[in-house]
Coordinates of C-alpha atoms and ligand atoms in Angstrom, one line a residue:
X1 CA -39.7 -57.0 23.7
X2 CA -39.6 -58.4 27.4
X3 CA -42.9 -59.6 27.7
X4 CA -45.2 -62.2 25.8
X5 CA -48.2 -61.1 26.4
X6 CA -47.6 -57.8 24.5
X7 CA -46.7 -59.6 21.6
X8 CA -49.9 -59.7 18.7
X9 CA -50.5 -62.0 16.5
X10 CA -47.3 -62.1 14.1
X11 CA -48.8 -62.9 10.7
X12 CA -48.1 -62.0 7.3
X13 CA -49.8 -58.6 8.1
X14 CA -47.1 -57.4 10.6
X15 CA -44.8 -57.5 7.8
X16 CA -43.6 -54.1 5.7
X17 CA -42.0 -53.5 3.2
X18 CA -38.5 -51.5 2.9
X19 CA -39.5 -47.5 3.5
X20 CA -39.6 -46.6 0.4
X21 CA -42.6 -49.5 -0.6
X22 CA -44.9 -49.4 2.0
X23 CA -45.8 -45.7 3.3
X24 CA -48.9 -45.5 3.5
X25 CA -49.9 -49.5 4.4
X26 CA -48.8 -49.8 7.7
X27 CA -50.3 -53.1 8.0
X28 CA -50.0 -54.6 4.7
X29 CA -47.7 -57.3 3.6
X30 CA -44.8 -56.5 1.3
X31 CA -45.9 -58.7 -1.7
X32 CA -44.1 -57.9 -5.1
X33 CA -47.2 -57.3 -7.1
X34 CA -47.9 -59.1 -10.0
X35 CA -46.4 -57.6 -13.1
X36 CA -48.6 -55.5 -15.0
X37 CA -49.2 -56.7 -18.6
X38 CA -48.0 -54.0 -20.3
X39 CA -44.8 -54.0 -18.6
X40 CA -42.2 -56.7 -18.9
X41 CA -41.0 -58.6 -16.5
X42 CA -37.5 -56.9 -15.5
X43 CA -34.0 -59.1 -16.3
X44 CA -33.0 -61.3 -13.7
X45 CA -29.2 -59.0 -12.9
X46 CA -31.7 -56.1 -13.1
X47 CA -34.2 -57.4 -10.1
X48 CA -30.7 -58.4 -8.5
X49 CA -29.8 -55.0 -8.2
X50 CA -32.4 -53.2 -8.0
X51 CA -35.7 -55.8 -6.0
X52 CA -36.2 -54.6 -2.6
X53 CA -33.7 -51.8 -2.3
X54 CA -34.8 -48.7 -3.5
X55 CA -32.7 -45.8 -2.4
X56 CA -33.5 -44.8 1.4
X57 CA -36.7 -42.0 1.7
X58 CA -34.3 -40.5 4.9
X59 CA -30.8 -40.1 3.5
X60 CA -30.9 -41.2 0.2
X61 CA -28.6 -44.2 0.8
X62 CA -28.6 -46.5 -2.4
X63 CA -27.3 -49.3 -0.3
X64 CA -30.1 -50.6 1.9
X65 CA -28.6 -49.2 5.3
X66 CA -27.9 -52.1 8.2
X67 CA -30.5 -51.6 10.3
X68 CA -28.6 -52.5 13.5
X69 CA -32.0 -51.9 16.3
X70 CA -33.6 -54.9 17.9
X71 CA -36.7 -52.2 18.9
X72 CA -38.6 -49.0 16.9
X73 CA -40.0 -45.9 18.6
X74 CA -44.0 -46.5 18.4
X75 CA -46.2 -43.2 17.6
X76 CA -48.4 -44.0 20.8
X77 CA -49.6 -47.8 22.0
X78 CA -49.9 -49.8 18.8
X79 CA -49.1 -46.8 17.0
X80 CA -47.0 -47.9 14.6
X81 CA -44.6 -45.2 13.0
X82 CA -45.8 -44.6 9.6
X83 CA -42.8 -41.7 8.4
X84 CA -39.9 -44.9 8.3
X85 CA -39.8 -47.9 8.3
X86 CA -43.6 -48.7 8.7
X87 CA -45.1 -51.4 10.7
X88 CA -41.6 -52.2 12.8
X89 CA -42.0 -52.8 16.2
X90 CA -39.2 -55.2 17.2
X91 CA -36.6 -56.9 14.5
X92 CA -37.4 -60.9 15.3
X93 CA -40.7 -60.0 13.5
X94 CA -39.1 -57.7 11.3
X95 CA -36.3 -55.2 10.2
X96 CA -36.2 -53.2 7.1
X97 CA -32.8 -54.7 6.4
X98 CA -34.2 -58.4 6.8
X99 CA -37.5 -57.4 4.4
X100 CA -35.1 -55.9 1.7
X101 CA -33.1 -59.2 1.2
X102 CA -36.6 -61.1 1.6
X103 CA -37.9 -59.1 -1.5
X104 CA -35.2 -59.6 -3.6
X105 CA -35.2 -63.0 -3.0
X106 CA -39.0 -63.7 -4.1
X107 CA -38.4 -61.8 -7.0
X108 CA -35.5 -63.5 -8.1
X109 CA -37.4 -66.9 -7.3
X110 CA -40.7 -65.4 -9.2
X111 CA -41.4 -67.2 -12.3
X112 CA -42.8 -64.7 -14.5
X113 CA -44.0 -62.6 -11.9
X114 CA -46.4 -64.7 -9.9
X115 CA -45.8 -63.6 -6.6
X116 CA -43.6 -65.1 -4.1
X117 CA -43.3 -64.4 -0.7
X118 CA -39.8 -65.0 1.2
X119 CA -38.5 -65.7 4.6
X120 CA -34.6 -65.0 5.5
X121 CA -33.2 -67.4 8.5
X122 CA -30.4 -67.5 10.5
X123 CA -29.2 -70.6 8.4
X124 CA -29.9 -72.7 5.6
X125 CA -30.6 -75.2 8.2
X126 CA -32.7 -73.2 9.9
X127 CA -35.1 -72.4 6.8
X128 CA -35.1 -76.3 6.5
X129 CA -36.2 -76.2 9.9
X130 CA -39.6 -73.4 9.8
X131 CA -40.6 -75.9 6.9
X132 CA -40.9 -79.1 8.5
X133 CA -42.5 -77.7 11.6
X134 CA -44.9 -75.6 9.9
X135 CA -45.8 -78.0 7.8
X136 CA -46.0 -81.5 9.7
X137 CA -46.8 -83.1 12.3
X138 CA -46.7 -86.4 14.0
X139 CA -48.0 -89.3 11.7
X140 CA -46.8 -87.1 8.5
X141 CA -44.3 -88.7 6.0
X142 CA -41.9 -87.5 3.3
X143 CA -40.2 -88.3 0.9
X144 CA -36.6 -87.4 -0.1
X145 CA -33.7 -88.1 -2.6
X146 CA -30.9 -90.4 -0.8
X147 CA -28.3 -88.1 -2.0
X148 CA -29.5 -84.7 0.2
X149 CA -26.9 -83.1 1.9
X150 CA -26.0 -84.9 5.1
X151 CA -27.0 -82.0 7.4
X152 CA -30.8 -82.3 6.0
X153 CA -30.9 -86.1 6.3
X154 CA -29.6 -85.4 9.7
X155 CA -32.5 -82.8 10.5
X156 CA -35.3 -84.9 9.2
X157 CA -34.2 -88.1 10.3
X158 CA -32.7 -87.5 14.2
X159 CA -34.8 -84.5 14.8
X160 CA -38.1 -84.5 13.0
X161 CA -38.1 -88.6 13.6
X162 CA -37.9 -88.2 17.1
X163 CA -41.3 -85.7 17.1
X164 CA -42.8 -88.6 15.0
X165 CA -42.1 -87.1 11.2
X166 CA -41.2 -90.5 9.3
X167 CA -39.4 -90.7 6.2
X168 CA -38.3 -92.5 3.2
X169 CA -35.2 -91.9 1.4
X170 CA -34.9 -92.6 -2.0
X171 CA -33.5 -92.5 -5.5
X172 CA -35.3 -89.1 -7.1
X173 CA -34.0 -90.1 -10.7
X174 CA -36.7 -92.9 -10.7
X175 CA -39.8 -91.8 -10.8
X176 CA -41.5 -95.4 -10.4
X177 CA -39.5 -95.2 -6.7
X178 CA -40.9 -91.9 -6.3
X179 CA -44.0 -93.3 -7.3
X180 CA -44.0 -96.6 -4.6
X181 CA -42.1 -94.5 -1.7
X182 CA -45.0 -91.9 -1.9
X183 CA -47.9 -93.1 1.2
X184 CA -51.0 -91.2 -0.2
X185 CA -52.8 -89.6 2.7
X186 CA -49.7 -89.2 4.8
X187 CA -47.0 -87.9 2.3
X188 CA -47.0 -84.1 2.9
X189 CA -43.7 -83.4 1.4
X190 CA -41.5 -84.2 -1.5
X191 CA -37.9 -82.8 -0.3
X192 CA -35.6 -82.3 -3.6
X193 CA -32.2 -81.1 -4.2
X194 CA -31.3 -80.8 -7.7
X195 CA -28.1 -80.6 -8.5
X196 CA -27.5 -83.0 -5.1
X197 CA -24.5 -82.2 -3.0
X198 CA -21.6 -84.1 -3.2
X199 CA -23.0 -86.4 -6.3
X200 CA -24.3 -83.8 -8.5
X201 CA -27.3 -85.8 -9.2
X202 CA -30.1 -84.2 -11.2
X203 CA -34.2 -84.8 -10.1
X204 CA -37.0 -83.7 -13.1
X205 CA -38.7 -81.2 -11.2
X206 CA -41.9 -81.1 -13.9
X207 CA -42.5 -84.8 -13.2
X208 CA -41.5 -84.5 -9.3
X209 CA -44.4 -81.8 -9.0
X210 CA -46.3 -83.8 -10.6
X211 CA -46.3 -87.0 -8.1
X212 CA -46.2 -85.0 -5.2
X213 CA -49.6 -82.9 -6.3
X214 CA -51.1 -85.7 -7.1
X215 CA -50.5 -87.5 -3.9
X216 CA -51.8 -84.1 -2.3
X217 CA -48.4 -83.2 -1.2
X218 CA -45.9 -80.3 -1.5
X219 CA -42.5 -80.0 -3.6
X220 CA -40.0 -78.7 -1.7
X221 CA -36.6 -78.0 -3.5
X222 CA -33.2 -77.0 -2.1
X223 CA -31.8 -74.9 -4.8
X224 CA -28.4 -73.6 -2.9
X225 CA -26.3 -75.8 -5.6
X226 CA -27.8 -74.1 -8.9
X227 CA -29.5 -70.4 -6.9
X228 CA -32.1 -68.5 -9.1
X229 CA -29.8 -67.9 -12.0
X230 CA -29.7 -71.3 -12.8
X231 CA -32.8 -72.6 -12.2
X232 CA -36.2 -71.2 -10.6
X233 CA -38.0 -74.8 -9.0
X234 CA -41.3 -72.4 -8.9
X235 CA -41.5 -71.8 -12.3
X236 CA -41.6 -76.1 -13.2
X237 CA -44.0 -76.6 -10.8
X238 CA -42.8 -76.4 -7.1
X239 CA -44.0 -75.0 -3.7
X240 CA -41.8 -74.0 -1.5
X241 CA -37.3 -73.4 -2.0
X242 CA -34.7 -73.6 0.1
X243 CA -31.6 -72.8 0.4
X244 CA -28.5 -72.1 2.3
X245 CA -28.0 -68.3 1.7
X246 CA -24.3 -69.2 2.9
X247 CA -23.2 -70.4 -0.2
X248 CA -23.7 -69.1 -3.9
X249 CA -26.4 -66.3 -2.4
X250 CA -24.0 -64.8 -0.1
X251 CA -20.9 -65.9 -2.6
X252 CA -18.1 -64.7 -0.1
X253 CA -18.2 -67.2 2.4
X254 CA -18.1 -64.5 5.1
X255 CA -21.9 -64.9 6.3
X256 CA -24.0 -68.2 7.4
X257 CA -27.7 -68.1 6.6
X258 CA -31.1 -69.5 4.8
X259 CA -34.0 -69.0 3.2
X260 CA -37.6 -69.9 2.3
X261 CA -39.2 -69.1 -0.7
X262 CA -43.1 -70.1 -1.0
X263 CA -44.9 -69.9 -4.1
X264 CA -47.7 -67.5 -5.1
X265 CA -51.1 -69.7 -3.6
X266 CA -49.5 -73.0 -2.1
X267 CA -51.5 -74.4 0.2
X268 CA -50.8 -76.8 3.1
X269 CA -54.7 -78.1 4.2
X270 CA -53.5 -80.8 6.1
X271 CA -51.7 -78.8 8.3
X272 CA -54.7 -76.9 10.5
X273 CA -54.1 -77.0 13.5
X274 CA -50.2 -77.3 13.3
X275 CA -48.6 -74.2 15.1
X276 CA -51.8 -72.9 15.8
X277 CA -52.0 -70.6 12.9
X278 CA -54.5 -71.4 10.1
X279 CA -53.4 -70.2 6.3
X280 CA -51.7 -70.9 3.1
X281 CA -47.9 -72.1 3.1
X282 CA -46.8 -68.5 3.4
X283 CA -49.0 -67.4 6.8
X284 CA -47.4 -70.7 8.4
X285 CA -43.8 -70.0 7.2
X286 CA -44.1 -66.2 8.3
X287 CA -46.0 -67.6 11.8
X288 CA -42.8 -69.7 12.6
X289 CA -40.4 -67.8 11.3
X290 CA -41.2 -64.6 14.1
X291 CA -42.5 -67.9 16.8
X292 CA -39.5 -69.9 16.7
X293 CA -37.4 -66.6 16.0
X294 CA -33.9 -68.1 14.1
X295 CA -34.2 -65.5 11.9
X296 CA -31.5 -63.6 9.9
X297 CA -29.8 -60.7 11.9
X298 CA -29.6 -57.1 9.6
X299 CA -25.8 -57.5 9.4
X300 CA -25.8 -60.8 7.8
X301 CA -29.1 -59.9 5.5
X302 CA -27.0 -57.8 4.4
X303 CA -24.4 -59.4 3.3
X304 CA -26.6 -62.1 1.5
X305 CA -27.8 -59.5 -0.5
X306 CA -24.6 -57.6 -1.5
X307 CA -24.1 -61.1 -2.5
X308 CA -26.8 -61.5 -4.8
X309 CA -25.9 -58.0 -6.6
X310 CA -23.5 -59.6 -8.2
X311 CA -24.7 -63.5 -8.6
X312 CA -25.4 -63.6 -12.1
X313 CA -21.9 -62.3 -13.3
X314 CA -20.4 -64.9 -10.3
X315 CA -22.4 -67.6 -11.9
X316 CA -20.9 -67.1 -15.1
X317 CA -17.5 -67.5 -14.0
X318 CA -18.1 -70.5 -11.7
X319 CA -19.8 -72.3 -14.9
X320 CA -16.9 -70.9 -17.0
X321 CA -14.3 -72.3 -14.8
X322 CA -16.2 -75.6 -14.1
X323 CA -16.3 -76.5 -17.5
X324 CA -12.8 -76.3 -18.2
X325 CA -12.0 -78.4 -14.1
X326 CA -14.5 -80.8 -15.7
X327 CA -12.8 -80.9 -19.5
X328 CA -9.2 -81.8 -17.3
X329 CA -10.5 -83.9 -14.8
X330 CA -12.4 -86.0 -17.7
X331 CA -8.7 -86.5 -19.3
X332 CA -6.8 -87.3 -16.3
X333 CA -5.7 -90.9 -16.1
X334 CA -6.0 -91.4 -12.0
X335 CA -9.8 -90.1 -12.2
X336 CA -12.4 -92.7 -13.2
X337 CA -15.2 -90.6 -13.4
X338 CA -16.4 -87.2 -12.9
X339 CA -19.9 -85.8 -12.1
X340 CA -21.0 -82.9 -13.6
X341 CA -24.5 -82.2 -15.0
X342 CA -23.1 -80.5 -17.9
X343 CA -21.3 -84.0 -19.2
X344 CA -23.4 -85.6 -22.7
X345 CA -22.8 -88.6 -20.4
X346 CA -24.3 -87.3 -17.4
X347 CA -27.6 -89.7 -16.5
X348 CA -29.3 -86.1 -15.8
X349 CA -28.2 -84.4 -18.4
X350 CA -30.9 -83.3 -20.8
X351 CA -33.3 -82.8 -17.5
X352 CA -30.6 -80.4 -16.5
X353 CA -30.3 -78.8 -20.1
X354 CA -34.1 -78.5 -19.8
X355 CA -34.6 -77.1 -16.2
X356 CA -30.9 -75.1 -15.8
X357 CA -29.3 -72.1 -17.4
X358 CA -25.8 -73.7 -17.1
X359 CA -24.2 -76.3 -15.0
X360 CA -23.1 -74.9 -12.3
X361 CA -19.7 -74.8 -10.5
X362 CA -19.7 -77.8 -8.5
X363 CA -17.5 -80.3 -9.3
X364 CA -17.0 -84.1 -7.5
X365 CA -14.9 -86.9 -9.0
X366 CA -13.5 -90.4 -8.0
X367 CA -10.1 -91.5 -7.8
X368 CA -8.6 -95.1 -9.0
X369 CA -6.6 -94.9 -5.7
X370 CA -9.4 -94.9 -3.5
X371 CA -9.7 -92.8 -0.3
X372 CA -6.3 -92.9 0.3
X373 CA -5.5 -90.9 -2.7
X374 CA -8.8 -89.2 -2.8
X375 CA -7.8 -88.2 0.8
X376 CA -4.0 -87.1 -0.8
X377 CA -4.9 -85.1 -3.8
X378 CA -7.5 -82.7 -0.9
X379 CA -4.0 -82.2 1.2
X380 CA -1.8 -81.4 -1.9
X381 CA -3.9 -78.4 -3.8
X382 CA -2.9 -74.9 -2.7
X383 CA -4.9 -72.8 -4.3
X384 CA -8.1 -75.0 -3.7
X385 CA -8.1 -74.6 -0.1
X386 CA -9.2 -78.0 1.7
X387 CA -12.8 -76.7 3.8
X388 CA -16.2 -77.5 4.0
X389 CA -18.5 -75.1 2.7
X390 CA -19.2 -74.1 -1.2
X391 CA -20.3 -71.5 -3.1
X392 CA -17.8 -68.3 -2.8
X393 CA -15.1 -66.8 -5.3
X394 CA -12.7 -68.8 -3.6
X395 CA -11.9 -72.5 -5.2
X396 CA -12.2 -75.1 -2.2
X397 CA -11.8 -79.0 -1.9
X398 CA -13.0 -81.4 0.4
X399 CA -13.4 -85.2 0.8
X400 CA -17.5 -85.4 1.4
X401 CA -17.1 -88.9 3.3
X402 CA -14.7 -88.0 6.0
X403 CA -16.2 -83.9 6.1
X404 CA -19.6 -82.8 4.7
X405 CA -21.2 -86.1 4.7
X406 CA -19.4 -87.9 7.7
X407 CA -23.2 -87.7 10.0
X408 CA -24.9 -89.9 6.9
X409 CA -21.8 -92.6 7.1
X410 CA -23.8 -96.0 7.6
X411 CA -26.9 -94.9 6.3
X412 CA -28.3 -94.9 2.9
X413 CA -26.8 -91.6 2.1
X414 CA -23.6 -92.8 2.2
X415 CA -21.2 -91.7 0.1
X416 CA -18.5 -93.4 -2.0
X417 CA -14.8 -92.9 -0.4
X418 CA -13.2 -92.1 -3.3
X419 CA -15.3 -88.9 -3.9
X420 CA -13.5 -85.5 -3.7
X421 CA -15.7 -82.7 -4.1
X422 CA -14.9 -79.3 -5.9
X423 CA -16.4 -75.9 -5.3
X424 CA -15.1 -73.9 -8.5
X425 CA -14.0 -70.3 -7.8
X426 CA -13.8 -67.9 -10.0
X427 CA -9.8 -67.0 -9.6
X428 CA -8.4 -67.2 -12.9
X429 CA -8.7 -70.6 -14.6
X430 CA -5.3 -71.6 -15.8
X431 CA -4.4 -71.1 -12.1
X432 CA -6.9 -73.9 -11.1
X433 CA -6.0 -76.5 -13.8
X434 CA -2.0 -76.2 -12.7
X435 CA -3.2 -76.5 -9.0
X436 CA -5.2 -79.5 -9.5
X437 CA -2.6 -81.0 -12.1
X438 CA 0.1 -80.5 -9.3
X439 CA -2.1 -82.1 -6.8
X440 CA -3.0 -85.4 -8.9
X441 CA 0.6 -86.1 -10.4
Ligands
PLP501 C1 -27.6 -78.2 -0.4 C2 -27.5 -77.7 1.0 N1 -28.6 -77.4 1.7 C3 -28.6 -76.9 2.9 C4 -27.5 -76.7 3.6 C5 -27.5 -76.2 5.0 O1 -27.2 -74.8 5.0 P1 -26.4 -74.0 6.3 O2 -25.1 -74.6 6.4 O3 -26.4 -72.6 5.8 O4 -27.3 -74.3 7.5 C6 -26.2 -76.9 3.0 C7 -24.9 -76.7 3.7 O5 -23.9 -77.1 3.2 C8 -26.3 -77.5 1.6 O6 -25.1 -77.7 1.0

């Protein structure tokens, strides 16, 4: 599309469904319908598979094909063709690829059903991104835990603060801070990660919700580390997820992206009037998404949701495995502590056992020798490959102060220097004990 003023209003109602939903609702939006009553709600490795792909009404492709077109052939001036593919008209706003990884992603996010609507991004950073600016403006506050992942305290503080968003940054695990960091009237968001990258820190999302409704605000959760297997923030309360598709979602680490998730009926009132388009949480986040236009391309939607095919099985195996890095690591005499929300010992731990499946497979532990031998033990593992990033089958290591987490040094996100941070693969375990045994001795 070369020219603006052709371009209607993109809502929620220029969205469609995959061919085979939407034939004869050219312009409604691809919603998964509440479940009927009489018919369960299907298993979560069941809606993996199956939610937003049905086999293709043209070929009979089971795969969702890649819809590589930026444009769609039009039956007459806003004619939109109704025989494939229904209410395309230009792949920013939508492409059947794109709407088939959005579905599967609100149903896997759907507690019980309710339905959720979801928004795939170019990044997990750029999900982050369509949230605050749908959402705020200048004068707004919010609140977040001051263990997020350096790249969203970077976002909120150095480019919302600059457009006037403030915020606070505090500890999520006390609800009494929660409580006094919390401006009524101004507070729009609560921003959670639970587990929190690098210090696997657990927030109660029940009692989070809580506060934040009460103050009038929104709970916004990141749930890249634990993904919808583990834990589904909508279902204890929260509005709107995140998460960086890059990492367990897409589980290979050959594809960058995000996504939003809003739940079924959350509402944003304060925001009239911000991006000029009136509506609940899910209008604004569609608005932007097609506005500001970082959305994900059909090659990488793709990818993400191979990925999620196969996330509950991969979930397994990266809990598997992390329980038996964490039952070495616990025993080793040059590490003085590991956190993992699966330890009895962990402060978080019976939130965790109430809110999560399993554990997870991250893994971040301190060394007696400091950095210098945190620093050491990264350069020495081989089959732990030193890189940023987290989430795919492959084990990696990284020191979060001097990599991930170097743009919050100085700040009150700060991490500790000692930390080494573990993304558990799922290659065969006794493999990664003898690694990491090599790489400590
Ligand atoms: C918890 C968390 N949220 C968000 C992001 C940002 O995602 P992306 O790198 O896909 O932009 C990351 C990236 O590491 C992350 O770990």
């Amino acid at each position: 599309m070369t020219s603006t003023r052709r371009e209607r209003a993109p809502a929620v109602a220029r969205r469609a469904g995959p061919p085979s939903r939407s034939l004869t609702a050219v312009s409604q939006p691809s919603l998964p319908g509440p479940i009927p009553a009489d018919r369960p709600a299907r298993g979560f490795s069941t809606r993996a598979i199956h939610a937003g792909s049905e086999p293709d009404p043209a070929t009979g492709a089971v795969i969702t094909p890649i819809y590589a077109t930026s444009t769609y052939a039009q039956d007459g001036v806003g004619g939109l063709r109704t025989g494939l593919g229904v209410g395309y008209e230009y792949s920013r706003s939508g492409n059947p690829t794109r709407t088939a990884l959005e579905e599967c992603l609100a149903s896997l996010e759907s507690p019980d059903g309710a339905p959720a609507r979801a928004f795939a991004f170019a990044s997990g950073l750029a999900a982050e991104d369509a949230v605050l600016r749908s959402l705020l403006r200048p004068g707004d506050h919010l609140v977040l835990g001051d263990d997020a992942y350096g790249g969203t305290y970077r976002l909120i503080s150095r480019v919302a603060g600059p457009w006037g968003v403030e915020h606070t940054a505090t500890d999520l695990t006390d609800l009494d801070a929660v409580r006094a960091a919390v401006r009524p009237g101004s507070t729009r968001l609560l921003w959670v990660e639970t587990p929190t990258n690098p210090l696997l820190g657990i927030a109660d999302l029940a009692a989070l919700a809580g506060i934040a409704h009460d103050a009038g605000a929104l709970l916004v959760v990141d749930n890249t580390f634990a993904t919808p297997y583990l834990q589904t923030p909508l279902a204890h309360g929260a509005d709107v997820v995140v998460h960086s598709t890059t990492k367990y979602c897409g589980g290979h680490s050959d594809v960058v992206g995000g996504a939003v998730v809003v739940g079924h009926g959350a509402d944003a009132p304060w925001a009239d009037g911000v991006g000029a388009v009136p509506g609940d949480v899910a209008t604004r986040i569609g608005f932007h998404q097609n506005a500001m236009g970082a959305v994900a391309g059909p090659f990488d939607a793709w990818l993400v949701q191979r990925g999620l095919k196969t996330l509950s099985v991969r979930m397994e195996r990266h809990c598997d495995n992390a329980e038996r890095v964490v039952a070495f690591l616990a025993g080793h005499p040059r590490v003085t502590a590991v956190l993992y929300p699966g330890l009895p010992g962990h402060p978080g731990h019976e939130v965790a056992r109430r809110q999560m499946r399993r554990f997870g497979g991250m893994v971040s532990f301190r060394l007696a020798g400091g950095e210098e031998d945190a620093l050491a033990v990264c350069k020495r593992t081989e089959v732990f490959t030193l890189a940023e990033s987290l989430g795919g089958v492959e084990s990696l290591i990284e020191h979060p102060g001097r990599m991930t987490h170097a743009s919050v040094a100085g700040s009150a996100l700060e991490v500790p220097d000692d930390l080494v941070r573990l993304s558990v693969g799922i290659e065969d375990v006794d493999d990664l004990l003898a690694d990491l045994d090599r790489a400590l001795s």
